[in-house]
PDB file of C-alpha atoms in Angstrom:
ATOM      1  CA  MET A 107      33.412 -30.910 -28.375  1.00 39.00           C
ATOM      2  CA  LYS A 108      34.907 -27.473 -27.668  1.00 34.00           C
ATOM      3  CA  THR A 109      33.677 -26.208 -31.042  1.00 36.00           C
ATOM      4  CA  LYS A 110      30.130 -27.435 -30.362  1.00 35.00           C
ATOM      5  CA  ARG A 111      30.145 -25.900 -26.869  1.00 36.00           C
ATOM      6  CA  LEU A 112      31.358 -22.552 -28.224  1.00 33.00           C
ATOM      7  CA  LEU A 113      28.666 -22.640 -30.910  1.00 36.00           C
ATOM      8  CA  LEU A 114      26.004 -23.327 -28.261  1.00 34.00           C
ATOM      9  CA  ILE A 115      27.199 -20.396 -26.116  1.00 33.00           C
ATOM     10  CA  MET A 116      27.154 -18.084 -29.126  1.00 36.00           C
ATOM     11  CA  MET A 117      23.618 -19.220 -30.031  1.00 37.00           C
ATOM     12  CA  CYS A 118      22.363 -18.550 -26.482  1.00 39.00           C
ATOM     13  CA  LEU A 119      24.049 -15.136 -26.462  1.00 39.00           C
ATOM     14  CA  GLY A 120      22.405 -14.378 -29.773  1.00 41.00           C
ATOM     15  CA  LEU A 121      18.978 -15.200 -28.330  1.00 39.00           C
ATOM     16  CA  VAL A 122      19.549 -12.822 -25.421  1.00 42.00           C
ATOM     17  CA  LEU A 123      20.905  -9.981 -27.569  1.00 42.00           C
ATOM     18  CA  SER A 124      17.999 -10.257 -29.996  1.00 42.00           C
ATOM     19  CA  ALA A 125      15.641  -9.233 -27.200  1.00 47.00           C
ATOM     20  CA  PHE A 126      17.538  -5.952 -26.885  1.00 48.00           C
ATOM     21  CA  SER A 127      18.495  -4.888 -30.381  1.00 43.00           C
ATOM     22  CA  GLY A 128      15.579  -5.935 -32.582  1.00 41.00           C
ATOM     23  CA  CYS A 129      15.957  -4.197 -35.954  1.00 38.00           C
ATOM     24  CA  ALA A 130      19.271  -2.682 -34.931  1.00 38.00           C
ATOM     25  CA  GLY A 131      20.068  -1.524 -38.431  1.00 37.00           C
ATOM     26  CA  ARG A 132      17.201   0.950 -38.399  1.00 48.00           C
ATOM     27  CA  LYS A 133      17.726   2.301 -34.878  1.00 72.00           C
ATOM     28  CA  THR A 134      20.560   4.202 -33.246  1.00 87.00           C
ATOM     29  CA  THR A 135      22.482   2.544 -30.409  1.00 93.00           C
ATOM     30  CA  VAL A 136      22.623   4.984 -27.496  1.00 95.00           C
ATOM     31  CA  LEU A 137      24.386   2.755 -24.986  1.00 94.00           C
ATOM     32  CA  THR A 138      25.654  -0.762 -24.495  1.00 94.00           C
ATOM     33  CA  VAL A 139      25.258  -2.765 -21.305  1.00 92.00           C
ATOM     34  CA  GLY A 140      27.782  -5.560 -21.439  1.00 90.00           C
ATOM     35  CA  GLU A 141      27.268  -7.096 -24.869  1.00 89.00           C
ATOM     36  CA  ALA A 142      23.697  -5.826 -25.236  1.00 92.00           C
ATOM     37  CA  GLU A 143      22.945  -2.790 -27.386  1.00 93.00           C
ATOM     38  CA  VAL A 144      20.168  -0.473 -26.216  1.00 95.00           C
ATOM     39  CA  ASN A 145      18.617   1.550 -29.019  1.00 95.00           C
ATOM     40  CA  SER A 146      17.176   5.043 -29.002  1.00 94.00           C
ATOM     41  CA  GLU A 147      13.577   3.826 -28.814  1.00 95.00           C
ATOM     42  CA  ILE A 148      14.152   1.776 -25.664  1.00 96.00           C
ATOM     43  CA  PHE A 149      15.986   4.696 -24.069  1.00 96.00           C
ATOM     44  CA  ALA A 150      13.264   7.190 -25.088  1.00 96.00           C
ATOM     45  CA  TYR A 151      10.630   4.987 -23.440  1.00 96.00           C
ATOM     46  CA  PHE A 152      12.533   4.908 -20.157  1.00 97.00           C
ATOM     47  CA  PHE A 153      13.472   8.585 -20.405  1.00 96.00           C
ATOM     48  CA  ASN A 154       9.747   9.335 -20.680  1.00 95.00           C
ATOM     49  CA  LYS A 155       9.125   7.217 -17.583  1.00 95.00           C
ATOM     50  CA  ALA A 156      11.871   8.983 -15.621  1.00 96.00           C
ATOM     51  CA  TYR A 157      10.749  12.430 -16.814  1.00 95.00           C
ATOM     52  CA  SER A 158       7.132  11.704 -15.811  1.00 94.00           C
ATOM     53  CA  ALA A 159       8.233  10.586 -12.339  1.00 94.00           C
ATOM     54  CA  VAL A 160      10.182  13.819 -11.763  1.00 94.00           C
ATOM     55  CA  GLU A 161       7.233  15.866 -13.045  1.00 93.00           C
ATOM     56  CA  ALA A 162       4.768  14.046 -10.766  1.00 91.00           C
ATOM     57  CA  GLU A 163       6.997  14.641  -7.747  1.00 92.00           C
ATOM     58  CA  GLY A 164       7.468  18.327  -8.560  1.00 93.00           C
ATOM     59  CA  GLY A 165      11.199  17.824  -9.152  1.00 93.00           C
ATOM     60  CA  ASN A 166      13.639  19.776 -11.290  1.00 93.00           C
ATOM     61  CA  LEU A 167      12.807  19.046 -14.935  1.00 92.00           C
ATOM     62  CA  LEU A 168      15.697  21.268 -16.027  1.00 92.00           C
ATOM     63  CA  ASP A 169      18.210  18.831 -14.538  1.00 94.00           C
ATOM     64  CA  ARG A 170      18.128  16.756 -17.685  1.00 93.00           C
ATOM     65  CA  GLY A 171      21.416  15.017 -16.903  1.00 94.00           C
ATOM     66  CA  ALA A 172      19.924  13.465 -13.765  1.00 96.00           C
ATOM     67  CA  ILE A 173      16.853  12.321 -15.697  1.00 96.00           C
ATOM     68  CA  ILE A 174      19.065  10.790 -18.388  1.00 96.00           C
ATOM     69  CA  ASP A 175      21.057   8.972 -15.693  1.00 96.00           C
ATOM     70  CA  ASP A 176      17.815   7.615 -14.219  1.00 96.00           C
ATOM     71  CA  ALA A 177      16.668   6.440 -17.660  1.00 96.00           C
ATOM     72  CA  VAL A 178      20.042   4.748 -18.259  1.00 95.00           C
ATOM     73  CA  GLU A 179      19.606   2.899 -14.972  1.00 94.00           C
ATOM     74  CA  HIS A 180      16.140   1.771 -16.085  1.00 95.00           C
ATOM     75  CA  CYS A 181      17.713   0.522 -19.330  1.00 95.00           C
ATOM     76  CA  GLY A 182      20.282  -1.402 -17.311  1.00 94.00           C
ATOM     77  CA  GLU A 183      17.556  -3.055 -15.238  1.00 94.00           C
ATOM     78  CA  TYR A 184      15.731  -3.903 -18.474  1.00 95.00           C
ATOM     79  CA  VAL A 185      18.849  -5.641 -19.793  1.00 95.00           C
ATOM     80  CA  SER A 186      19.457  -7.382 -16.450  1.00 94.00           C
ATOM     81  CA  SER A 187      15.879  -8.698 -16.316  1.00 95.00           C
ATOM     82  CA  ILE A 188      16.170 -10.328 -19.716  1.00 95.00           C
ATOM     83  CA  THR A 189      19.677 -11.653 -19.094  1.00 93.00           C
ATOM     84  CA  LEU A 190      18.878 -13.135 -15.674  1.00 94.00           C
ATOM     85  CA  PHE A 191      15.627 -14.622 -17.001  1.00 96.00           C
ATOM     86  CA  GLU A 192      17.582 -16.411 -19.742  1.00 94.00           C
ATOM     87  CA  GLN A 193      20.303 -17.523 -17.328  1.00 92.00           C
ATOM     88  CA  MET A 194      17.694 -19.101 -15.026  1.00 93.00           C
ATOM     89  CA  ASN A 195      16.224 -20.981 -18.042  1.00 95.00           C
ATOM     90  CA  LEU A 196      12.799 -19.550 -17.272  1.00 96.00           C
ATOM     91  CA  SER A 197      10.005 -19.294 -19.824  1.00 96.00           C
ATOM     92  CA  LEU A 198       6.709 -17.465 -20.252  1.00 96.00           C
ATOM     93  CA  ASN A 199       3.555 -19.552 -20.498  1.00 96.00           C
ATOM     94  CA  ALA A 200       0.620 -18.990 -22.838  1.00 96.00           C
ATOM     95  CA  ASP A 201      -1.367 -16.952 -20.291  1.00 95.00           C
ATOM     96  CA  GLU A 202       1.590 -14.668 -19.632  1.00 95.00           C
ATOM     97  CA  LYS A 203       2.136 -14.147 -23.353  1.00 96.00           C
ATOM     98  CA  LEU A 204      -1.549 -13.336 -23.790  1.00 97.00           C
ATOM     99  CA  GLU A 205      -1.335 -10.804 -20.965  1.00 96.00           C
ATOM    100  CA  ILE A 206       1.696  -9.194 -22.632  1.00 97.00           C
ATOM    101  CA  SER A 207      -0.283  -8.849 -25.856  1.00 97.00           C
ATOM    102  CA  GLN A 208      -3.267  -7.356 -24.025  1.00 97.00           C
ATOM    103  CA  ASN A 209      -1.065  -4.903 -22.132  1.00 96.00           C
ATOM    104  CA  VAL A 210       0.595  -3.779 -25.357  1.00 97.00           C
ATOM    105  CA  GLU A 211      -2.747  -3.221 -27.073  1.00 97.00           C
ATOM    106  CA  GLU A 212      -4.106  -1.278 -24.124  1.00 96.00           C
ATOM    107  CA  GLU A 213      -0.992   0.884 -23.782  1.00 96.00           C
ATOM    108  CA  TRP A 214      -0.862   1.528 -27.523  1.00 96.00           C
ATOM    109  CA  HIS A 215      -4.546   2.441 -27.564  1.00 96.00           C
ATOM    110  CA  LEU A 216      -3.938   5.035 -24.856  1.00 94.00           C
ATOM    111  CA  TYR A 217      -0.537   6.403 -25.881  1.00 93.00           C
ATOM    112  CA  GLY A 218       0.193   5.097 -29.378  1.00 94.00           C
ATOM    113  CA  GLY A 219      -0.110   8.488 -31.079  1.00 92.00           C
ATOM    114  CA  TYR A 220       2.198  10.083 -28.521  1.00 92.00           C
ATOM    115  CA  TYR A 221       4.709   7.242 -28.733  1.00 93.00           C
ATOM    116  CA  GLU A 222       4.814   7.476 -32.517  1.00 92.00           C
ATOM    117  CA  SER A 223       5.489  11.226 -32.328  1.00 91.00           C
ATOM    118  CA  ALA A 224       8.337  10.429 -29.918  1.00 90.00           C
ATOM    119  CA  GLY A 225       9.758   7.791 -32.276  1.00 90.00           C
ATOM    120  CA  ILE A 226       8.732   4.835 -30.102  1.00 94.00           C
ATOM    121  CA  SER A 227       7.233   1.950 -32.069  1.00 95.00           C
ATOM    122  CA  LYS A 228       4.660  -0.591 -30.985  1.00 96.00           C
ATOM    123  CA  GLN A 229       7.356  -3.240 -31.370  1.00 96.00           C
ATOM    124  CA  THR A 230       9.425  -1.465 -28.717  1.00 96.00           C
ATOM    125  CA  VAL A 231       6.461  -1.275 -26.341  1.00 97.00           C
ATOM    126  CA  ALA A 232       6.017  -5.032 -26.841  1.00 97.00           C
ATOM    127  CA  LYS A 233       9.684  -5.667 -25.990  1.00 96.00           C
ATOM    128  CA  ILE A 234       9.394  -3.673 -22.781  1.00 97.00           C
ATOM    129  CA  GLU A 235       6.166  -5.386 -21.762  1.00 97.00           C
ATOM    130  CA  ARG A 236       7.873  -8.720 -22.387  1.00 97.00           C
ATOM    131  CA  ALA A 237      10.804  -7.651 -20.195  1.00 97.00           C
ATOM    132  CA  ASN A 238       8.302  -6.607 -17.497  1.00 97.00           C
ATOM    133  CA  ALA A 239       6.775 -10.096 -17.629  1.00 97.00           C
ATOM    134  CA  MET A 240      10.265 -11.570 -17.303  1.00 97.00           C
ATOM    135  CA  ARG A 241      10.883  -9.408 -14.247  1.00 97.00           C
ATOM    136  CA  THR A 242       7.643 -10.676 -12.694  1.00 97.00           C
ATOM    137  CA  ALA A 243       8.689 -14.253 -13.458  1.00 97.00           C
ATOM    138  CA  LEU A 244      11.986 -13.595 -11.664  1.00 97.00           C
ATOM    139  CA  LEU A 245      10.113 -12.113  -8.697  1.00 97.00           C
ATOM    140  CA  LEU A 246       8.044 -15.289  -8.346  1.00 97.00           C
ATOM    141  CA  TYR A 247      11.072 -17.507  -8.997  1.00 97.00           C
ATOM    142  CA  TYR A 248      12.892 -16.003  -6.009  1.00 96.00           C
ATOM    143  CA  PHE A 249      10.030 -15.000  -3.695  1.00 97.00           C
ATOM    144  CA  GLY A 250       6.831 -16.749  -4.871  1.00 96.00           C
ATOM    145  CA  GLU A 251       5.112 -19.818  -3.483  1.00 94.00           C
ATOM    146  CA  GLY A 252       7.500 -22.758  -3.131  1.00 94.00           C
ATOM    147  CA  SER A 253      10.602 -20.636  -3.793  1.00 95.00           C
ATOM    148  CA  GLU A 254      13.728 -20.622  -1.652  1.00 91.00           C
ATOM    149  CA  TYR A 255      12.908 -17.161  -0.253  1.00 95.00           C
ATOM    150  CA  GLU A 256       9.116 -17.488  -0.283  1.00 97.00           C
ATOM    151  CA  VAL A 257       7.249 -14.577   1.283  1.00 97.00           C
ATOM    152  CA  GLY A 258       5.285 -15.970   4.216  1.00 95.00           C
ATOM    153  CA  GLU A 259       1.493 -15.982   4.204  1.00 94.00           C
ATOM    154  CA  ASP A 260       1.359 -14.025   7.453  1.00 96.00           C
ATOM    155  CA  GLU A 261       3.495 -11.240   5.972  1.00 97.00           C
ATOM    156  CA  ILE A 262       1.353 -11.009   2.823  1.00 96.00           C
ATOM    157  CA  GLU A 263      -1.877 -10.997   4.822  1.00 94.00           C
ATOM    158  CA  TYR A 264      -0.598  -8.333   7.229  1.00 95.00           C
ATOM    159  CA  TYR A 265       0.483  -6.129   4.319  1.00 96.00           C
ATOM    160  CA  PHE A 266      -2.893  -6.592   2.615  1.00 95.00           C
ATOM    161  CA  ASP A 267      -4.887  -5.780   5.738  1.00 92.00           C
ATOM    162  CA  GLN A 268      -2.811  -2.689   6.482  1.00 93.00           C
ATOM    163  CA  THR A 269      -2.778  -1.378   2.920  1.00 95.00           C
ATOM    164  CA  TYR A 270      -6.207  -2.045   1.380  1.00 95.00           C
ATOM    165  CA  VAL A 271      -9.853  -1.745   2.313  1.00 95.00           C
ATOM    166  CA  GLN A 272     -13.126  -2.863   0.732  1.00 95.00           C
ATOM    167  CA  PHE A 273     -16.444  -1.214   1.503  1.00 96.00           C
ATOM    168  CA  GLN A 274     -19.875  -0.152   0.306  1.00 96.00           C
ATOM    169  CA  ALA A 275     -21.106   3.372   0.969  1.00 96.00           C
ATOM    170  CA  ILE A 276     -23.726   5.975   0.183  1.00 95.00           C
ATOM    171  CA  ASN A 277     -22.961   9.616   0.824  1.00 95.00           C
ATOM    172  CA  GLY A 278     -24.550  12.999   1.351  1.00 95.00           C
ATOM    173  CA  TYR A 279     -23.262  16.557   1.198  1.00 96.00           C
ATOM    174  CA  LEU A 280     -22.964  19.036   4.038  1.00 95.00           C
ATOM    175  CA  THR A 281     -22.936  21.830   1.472  1.00 94.00           C
ATOM    176  CA  THR A 282     -25.364  23.398  -0.964  1.00 92.00           C
ATOM    177  CA  THR A 283     -25.344  26.076  -3.673  1.00 90.00           C
ATOM    178  CA  ASN A 284     -26.735  29.535  -2.873  1.00 88.00           C
ATOM    179  CA  GLU A 285     -28.502  31.917  -5.234  1.00 85.00           C
ATOM    180  CA  GLN A 286     -25.164  33.376  -6.338  1.00 86.00           C
ATOM    181  CA  GLY A 287     -23.967  29.938  -7.433  1.00 86.00           C
ATOM    182  CA  GLU A 288     -21.511  29.686  -4.538  1.00 90.00           C
ATOM    183  CA  THR A 289     -20.922  26.518  -2.535  1.00 92.00           C
ATOM    184  CA  VAL A 290     -21.842  27.114   1.119  1.00 93.00           C
ATOM    185  CA  ARG A 291     -22.284  24.965   4.215  1.00 94.00           C
ATOM    186  CA  LEU A 292     -25.747  23.772   5.154  1.00 94.00           C
ATOM    187  CA  SER A 293     -27.468  25.633   7.927  1.00 93.00           C
ATOM    188  CA  GLU A 294     -27.390  24.011  11.364  1.00 94.00           C
ATOM    189  CA  GLU A 295     -30.998  22.904  10.923  1.00 95.00           C
ATOM    190  CA  GLU A 296     -30.347  21.433   7.467  1.00 95.00           C
ATOM    191  CA  ALA A 297     -27.192  19.647   8.639  1.00 95.00           C
ATOM    192  CA  ALA A 298     -29.037  18.230  11.654  1.00 96.00           C
ATOM    193  CA  ALA A 299     -31.817  16.926   9.397  1.00 97.00           C
ATOM    194  CA  LEU A 300     -29.276  15.259   7.093  1.00 96.00           C
ATOM    195  CA  ARG A 301     -27.501  13.613  10.019  1.00 97.00           C
ATOM    196  CA  ALA A 302     -30.813  12.371  11.397  1.00 97.00           C
ATOM    197  CA  ASP A 303     -31.676  10.896   7.993  1.00 96.00           C
ATOM    198  CA  PHE A 304     -28.361   9.015   7.904  1.00 96.00           C
ATOM    199  CA  GLU A 305     -28.893   7.756  11.472  1.00 97.00           C
ATOM    200  CA  SER A 306     -32.315   6.468  10.412  1.00 96.00           C
ATOM    201  CA  LYS A 307     -30.799   4.712   7.390  1.00 96.00           C
ATOM    202  CA  LYS A 308     -28.124   3.169   9.589  1.00 97.00           C
ATOM    203  CA  LYS A 309     -30.760   1.694  11.930  1.00 97.00           C
ATOM    204  CA  ARG A 310     -32.752   0.353   8.979  1.00 96.00           C
ATOM    205  CA  LEU A 311     -29.569  -1.207   7.591  1.00 95.00           C
ATOM    206  CA  GLU A 312     -28.915  -2.873  10.948  1.00 95.00           C
ATOM    207  CA  SER A 313     -32.459  -4.256  10.898  1.00 94.00           C
ATOM    208  CA  GLY A 314     -31.923  -6.005   7.565  1.00 93.00           C
ATOM    209  CA  VAL A 315     -32.764  -3.429   4.888  1.00 93.00           C
ATOM    210  CA  THR A 316     -30.202  -3.483   2.052  1.00 92.00           C
ATOM    211  CA  LEU A 317     -28.085  -0.583   0.844  1.00 93.00           C
ATOM    212  CA  ARG A 318     -29.765  -0.896  -2.521  1.00 92.00           C
ATOM    213  CA  GLU A 319     -33.160  -0.330  -0.941  1.00 93.00           C
ATOM    214  CA  LEU A 320     -31.834   2.657   0.989  1.00 91.00           C
ATOM    215  CA  ASN A 321     -30.336   3.999  -2.231  1.00 91.00           C
ATOM    216  CA  ASP A 322     -33.681   4.179  -4.103  1.00 89.00           C
ATOM    217  CA  GLY A 323     -33.165   0.791  -5.732  1.00 90.00           C
ATOM    218  CA  VAL A 324     -29.786   1.650  -7.227  1.00 92.00           C
ATOM    219  CA  GLU A 325     -27.120  -1.018  -6.672  1.00 93.00           C
ATOM    220  CA  VAL A 326     -24.195   0.063  -4.498  1.00 93.00           C
ATOM    221  CA  ASP A 327     -21.095  -1.682  -5.834  1.00 92.00           C
ATOM    222  CA  PRO A 328     -18.266  -2.635  -3.460  1.00 93.00           C
ATOM    223  CA  THR A 329     -15.210  -0.391  -3.625  1.00 94.00           C
ATOM    224  CA  PHE A 330     -11.700  -1.794  -3.202  1.00 94.00           C
ATOM    225  CA  ALA A 331      -8.975   0.800  -2.658  1.00 95.00           C
ATOM    226  CA  ALA A 332      -5.596   1.402  -1.122  1.00 95.00           C
ATOM    227  CA  VAL A 333      -5.895   3.302   2.146  1.00 96.00           C
ATOM    228  CA  SER A 334      -3.462   5.854   0.665  1.00 94.00           C
ATOM    229  CA  ASN A 335      -5.770   6.557  -2.312  1.00 94.00           C
ATOM    230  CA  GLN A 336      -6.081  10.347  -2.570  1.00 91.00           C
ATOM    231  CA  ALA A 337      -9.269  10.292  -4.642  1.00 92.00           C
ATOM    232  CA  TYR A 338     -11.290  10.279  -1.421  1.00 93.00           C
ATOM    233  CA  PRO A 339     -11.639  13.005   1.220  1.00 93.00           C
ATOM    234  CA  ASP A 340      -8.624  13.215   3.481  1.00 93.00           C
ATOM    235  CA  GLY A 341      -8.868  10.718   6.336  1.00 94.00           C
ATOM    236  CA  PHE A 342     -11.955   8.877   5.053  1.00 96.00           C
ATOM    237  CA  LEU A 343     -10.278   5.618   4.054  1.00 97.00           C
ATOM    238  CA  GLU A 344      -8.197   5.574   7.230  1.00 96.00           C
ATOM    239  CA  GLN A 345     -11.432   5.689   9.241  1.00 96.00           C
ATOM    240  CA  VAL A 346     -13.023   2.977   7.081  1.00 97.00           C
ATOM    241  CA  ALA A 347      -9.999   0.740   7.698  1.00 95.00           C
ATOM    242  CA  LYS A 348     -10.647   0.923  11.465  1.00 95.00           C
ATOM    243  CA  LEU A 349     -14.302  -0.117  11.220  1.00 96.00           C
ATOM    244  CA  GLU A 350     -15.571  -3.521  12.298  1.00 95.00           C
ATOM    245  CA  GLU A 351     -16.451  -5.625   9.262  1.00 94.00           C
ATOM    246  CA  ASN A 352     -20.112  -5.828   8.195  1.00 94.00           C
ATOM    247  CA  LYS A 353     -21.190  -3.328  10.859  1.00 96.00           C
ATOM    248  CA  PRO A 354     -22.740  -0.089   9.458  1.00 96.00           C
ATOM    249  CA  ALA A 355     -21.136   3.168  10.527  1.00 97.00           C
ATOM    250  CA  ILE A 356     -21.474   6.869   9.784  1.00 97.00           C
ATOM    251  CA  ILE A 357     -18.380   8.881   8.904  1.00 97.00           C
ATOM    252  CA  GLU A 358     -18.247  12.652   8.524  1.00 96.00           C
ATOM    253  CA  VAL A 359     -15.213  14.109   6.805  1.00 95.00           C
ATOM    254  CA  GLU A 360     -14.737  17.509   5.164  1.00 93.00           C
ATOM    255  CA  ASP A 361     -18.036  18.366   3.414  1.00 94.00           C
ATOM    256  CA  TYR A 362     -19.321  14.786   3.234  1.00 96.00           C
ATOM    257  CA  ILE A 363     -21.286  12.332   5.318  1.00 97.00           C
ATOM    258  CA  PHE A 364     -21.066   8.608   4.553  1.00 97.00           C
ATOM    259  CA  LEU A 365     -23.018   5.539   5.565  1.00 97.00           C
ATOM    260  CA  VAL A 366     -20.390   2.807   5.273  1.00 97.00           C
ATOM    261  CA  ILE A 367     -20.131  -0.957   5.574  1.00 97.00           C
ATOM    262  CA  ARG A 368     -16.593  -2.318   5.628  1.00 96.00           C
ATOM    263  CA  GLN A 369     -16.278  -5.760   4.011  1.00 93.00           C
ATOM    264  CA  ASP A 370     -13.811  -8.630   4.007  1.00 91.00           C
ATOM    265  CA  ALA A 371     -11.783  -8.178   0.796  1.00 88.00           C
ATOM    266  CA  LYS A 372     -10.548 -11.780   1.025  1.00 88.00           C
ATOM    267  CA  GLU A 373     -14.027 -13.086   0.288  1.00 80.00           C
ATOM    268  CA  GLY A 374     -16.588 -12.619  -2.462  1.00 67.00           C
ATOM    269  CA  GLU A 375     -16.460 -12.966  -6.230  1.00 67.00           C
ATOM    270  CA  GLU A 376     -13.510 -10.631  -6.776  1.00 70.00           C
ATOM    271  CA  ASN A 377     -11.338 -11.923  -3.914  1.00 83.00           C
ATOM    272  CA  TYR A 378      -8.691  -9.252  -4.365  1.00 90.00           C
ATOM    273  CA  TYR A 379      -6.409 -11.075  -1.949  1.00 91.00           C
ATOM    274  CA  ASN A 380      -5.870 -13.974  -4.340  1.00 90.00           C
ATOM    275  CA  SER A 381      -6.371 -12.144  -7.633  1.00 88.00           C
ATOM    276  CA  TYR A 382      -3.552  -9.629  -7.118  1.00 92.00           C
ATOM    277  CA  ARG A 383      -1.206 -11.691  -4.991  1.00 93.00           C
ATOM    278  CA  THR A 384       1.769 -11.022  -7.270  1.00 95.00           C
ATOM    279  CA  ASP A 385       1.299  -7.277  -6.721  1.00 96.00           C
ATOM    280  CA  TYR A 386       1.628  -7.765  -2.978  1.00 97.00           C
ATOM    281  CA  ILE A 387       4.817  -9.799  -3.385  1.00 97.00           C
ATOM    282  CA  GLU A 388       6.124  -7.021  -5.642  1.00 97.00           C
ATOM    283  CA  ALA A 389       5.360  -4.447  -2.943  1.00 97.00           C
ATOM    284  CA  LEU A 390       7.114  -6.540  -0.303  1.00 98.00           C
ATOM    285  CA  ARG A 391      10.123  -7.800  -2.282  1.00 97.00           C
ATOM    286  CA  GLY A 392      10.235  -5.704  -5.453  1.00 97.00           C
ATOM    287  CA  GLU A 393      12.915  -3.410  -4.084  1.00 96.00           C
ATOM    288  CA  MET A 394      15.047  -6.405  -3.198  1.00 96.00           C
ATOM    289  CA  LEU A 395      14.690  -7.754  -6.740  1.00 96.00           C
ATOM    290  CA  THR A 396      15.616  -4.341  -8.149  1.00 95.00           C
ATOM    291  CA  ASP A 397      18.754  -4.390  -5.986  1.00 94.00           C
ATOM    292  CA  MET A 398      19.590  -7.795  -7.453  1.00 92.00           C
ATOM    293  CA  LEU A 399      19.118  -6.488 -10.998  1.00 92.00           C
ATOM    294  CA  VAL A 400      21.257  -3.422 -10.264  1.00 90.00           C
ATOM    295  CA  ALA A 401      23.951  -5.682  -8.813  1.00 90.00           C
ATOM    296  CA  THR A 402      23.807  -7.784 -11.982  1.00 86.00           C
ATOM    297  CA  MET A 403      24.058  -4.624 -14.074  1.00 85.00           C
ATOM    298  CA  GLU A 404      27.175  -3.566 -12.163  1.00 84.00           C
ATOM    299  CA  ASP A 405      28.942  -6.630 -13.550  1.00 84.00           C
ATOM    300  CA  TYR A 406      28.581  -5.176 -17.056  1.00 88.00           C
ATOM    301  CA  GLU A 407      30.561  -2.417 -18.693  1.00 90.00           C
ATOM    302  CA  ILE A 408      28.176   0.395 -19.655  1.00 92.00           C
ATOM    303  CA  ILE A 409      29.252   2.512 -22.609  1.00 95.00           C
ATOM    304  CA  ARG A 410      27.197   5.645 -23.214  1.00 95.00           C
ATOM    305  CA  ASN A 411      26.910   7.558 -26.464  1.00 94.00           C
ATOM    306  CA  GLU A 412      26.298  10.929 -24.830  1.00 95.00           C
ATOM    307  CA  ARG A 413      25.477  12.702 -28.079  1.00 95.00           C
ATOM    308  CA  GLN A 414      22.809  10.163 -29.001  1.00 95.00           C
ATOM    309  CA  LEU A 415      21.425  10.108 -25.450  1.00 95.00           C
ATOM    310  CA  GLU A 416      20.979  13.896 -25.601  1.00 94.00           C
ATOM    311  CA  LYS A 417      19.405  13.668 -29.037  1.00 94.00           C
ATOM    312  CA  ALA A 418      16.911  11.023 -27.929  1.00 93.00           C
ATOM    313  CA  ALA A 419      16.070  13.051 -24.808  1.00 94.00           C
ATOM    314  CA  ASP A 420      15.502  16.173 -26.944  1.00 93.00           C
ATOM    315  CA  GLY A 421      13.141  14.265 -29.239  1.00 92.00           C
ATOM    316  CA  LEU A 422      11.123  12.938 -26.328  1.00 92.00           C
ATOM    317  CA  ILE A 423      10.821  16.359 -24.657  1.00 93.00           C
ATOM    318  CA  ASP A 424       9.747  17.913 -27.981  1.00 91.00           C
ATOM    319  CA  ALA A 425       7.030  15.252 -28.339  1.00 90.00           C
ATOM    320  CA  ARG A 426       5.817  15.914 -24.784  1.00 91.00           C
ATOM    321  CA  ASN A 427       5.647  19.656 -25.450  1.00 89.00           C
ATOM    322  CA  GLU A 428       3.710  19.136 -28.670  1.00 87.00           C
ATOM    323  CA  ARG A 429       1.276  16.883 -26.837  1.00 86.00           C
ATOM    324  CA  LYS A 430       0.711  19.567 -24.210  1.00 82.00           C
ATOM    325  CA  LYS A 431       0.068  22.187 -26.885  1.00 81.00           C
ATOM    326  CA  ALA A 432      -2.462  19.934 -28.583  1.00 76.00           C
ATOM    327  CA  SER A 433      -4.367  19.510 -25.313  1.00 71.00           C
ATOM    328  CA  TYR A 434      -4.842  23.277 -24.801  1.00 67.00           C
TER     329      TYR A 434
END
């Protein structure tokens, strides 16, 4: 019996390790987390992620040691996700596997050439997407509907209402272009005429005319966005979020004037409230899950091959620089 039990444990360990190493003979091991080997491709992927985050935040890209440390931590969370998923005897269903495949194809379509130049294969991208799906499965296992620590409906709804907004809008411009090709503000008379036109449209909308009719027959699609979305003029979405639903309003911000109708994002064909529910649980409990994964990682001995970590980081930075040159 002991021999059979030992064989079973070794088989299970082999299944877990295979998710990390892949074709280990053809790739360099840059660190080990417990018994799992992390190869240079996996590390390069997470180094790229860490490097991009520092760049986006305007941080110190010359502090490569800190970026390497961050990437190593990402690798540890990657290992922990797979290990904990296996320990909980969880599995991915057909829909989840299909989504993994679709995500891989989309990511490879967008970045495949860059990844190849950085020595990151499509197989590695697939492994990481699979680990991401495992992490999501763990999130729902601990915090999803029917779980021991289920996130309450009231908390999800409050987060949704405070974070997102759905609306339809048509806009005008309080600027024009002068003879010199410069953008200038409308004259007081022109601005007054534009505001009067929008007030007239608002009254017609209140009387039952549709936005499409007001927009010369062009359909005005609903927009769903996070209130923090910076693609819109500063303060616009915050004002939309305060509007009464289905009641037309005029908002002026910066050089724009909008005729807006705020809508209930929990209704309609899209129903963003139900469609992206997992994203809201991630926002509310994702940090807690990360803490759990980091705690799991702390149980493992992490052995770093500093020379190979530096080499992989160099290769990734070279690929990024070449990509920038090609875009000039």
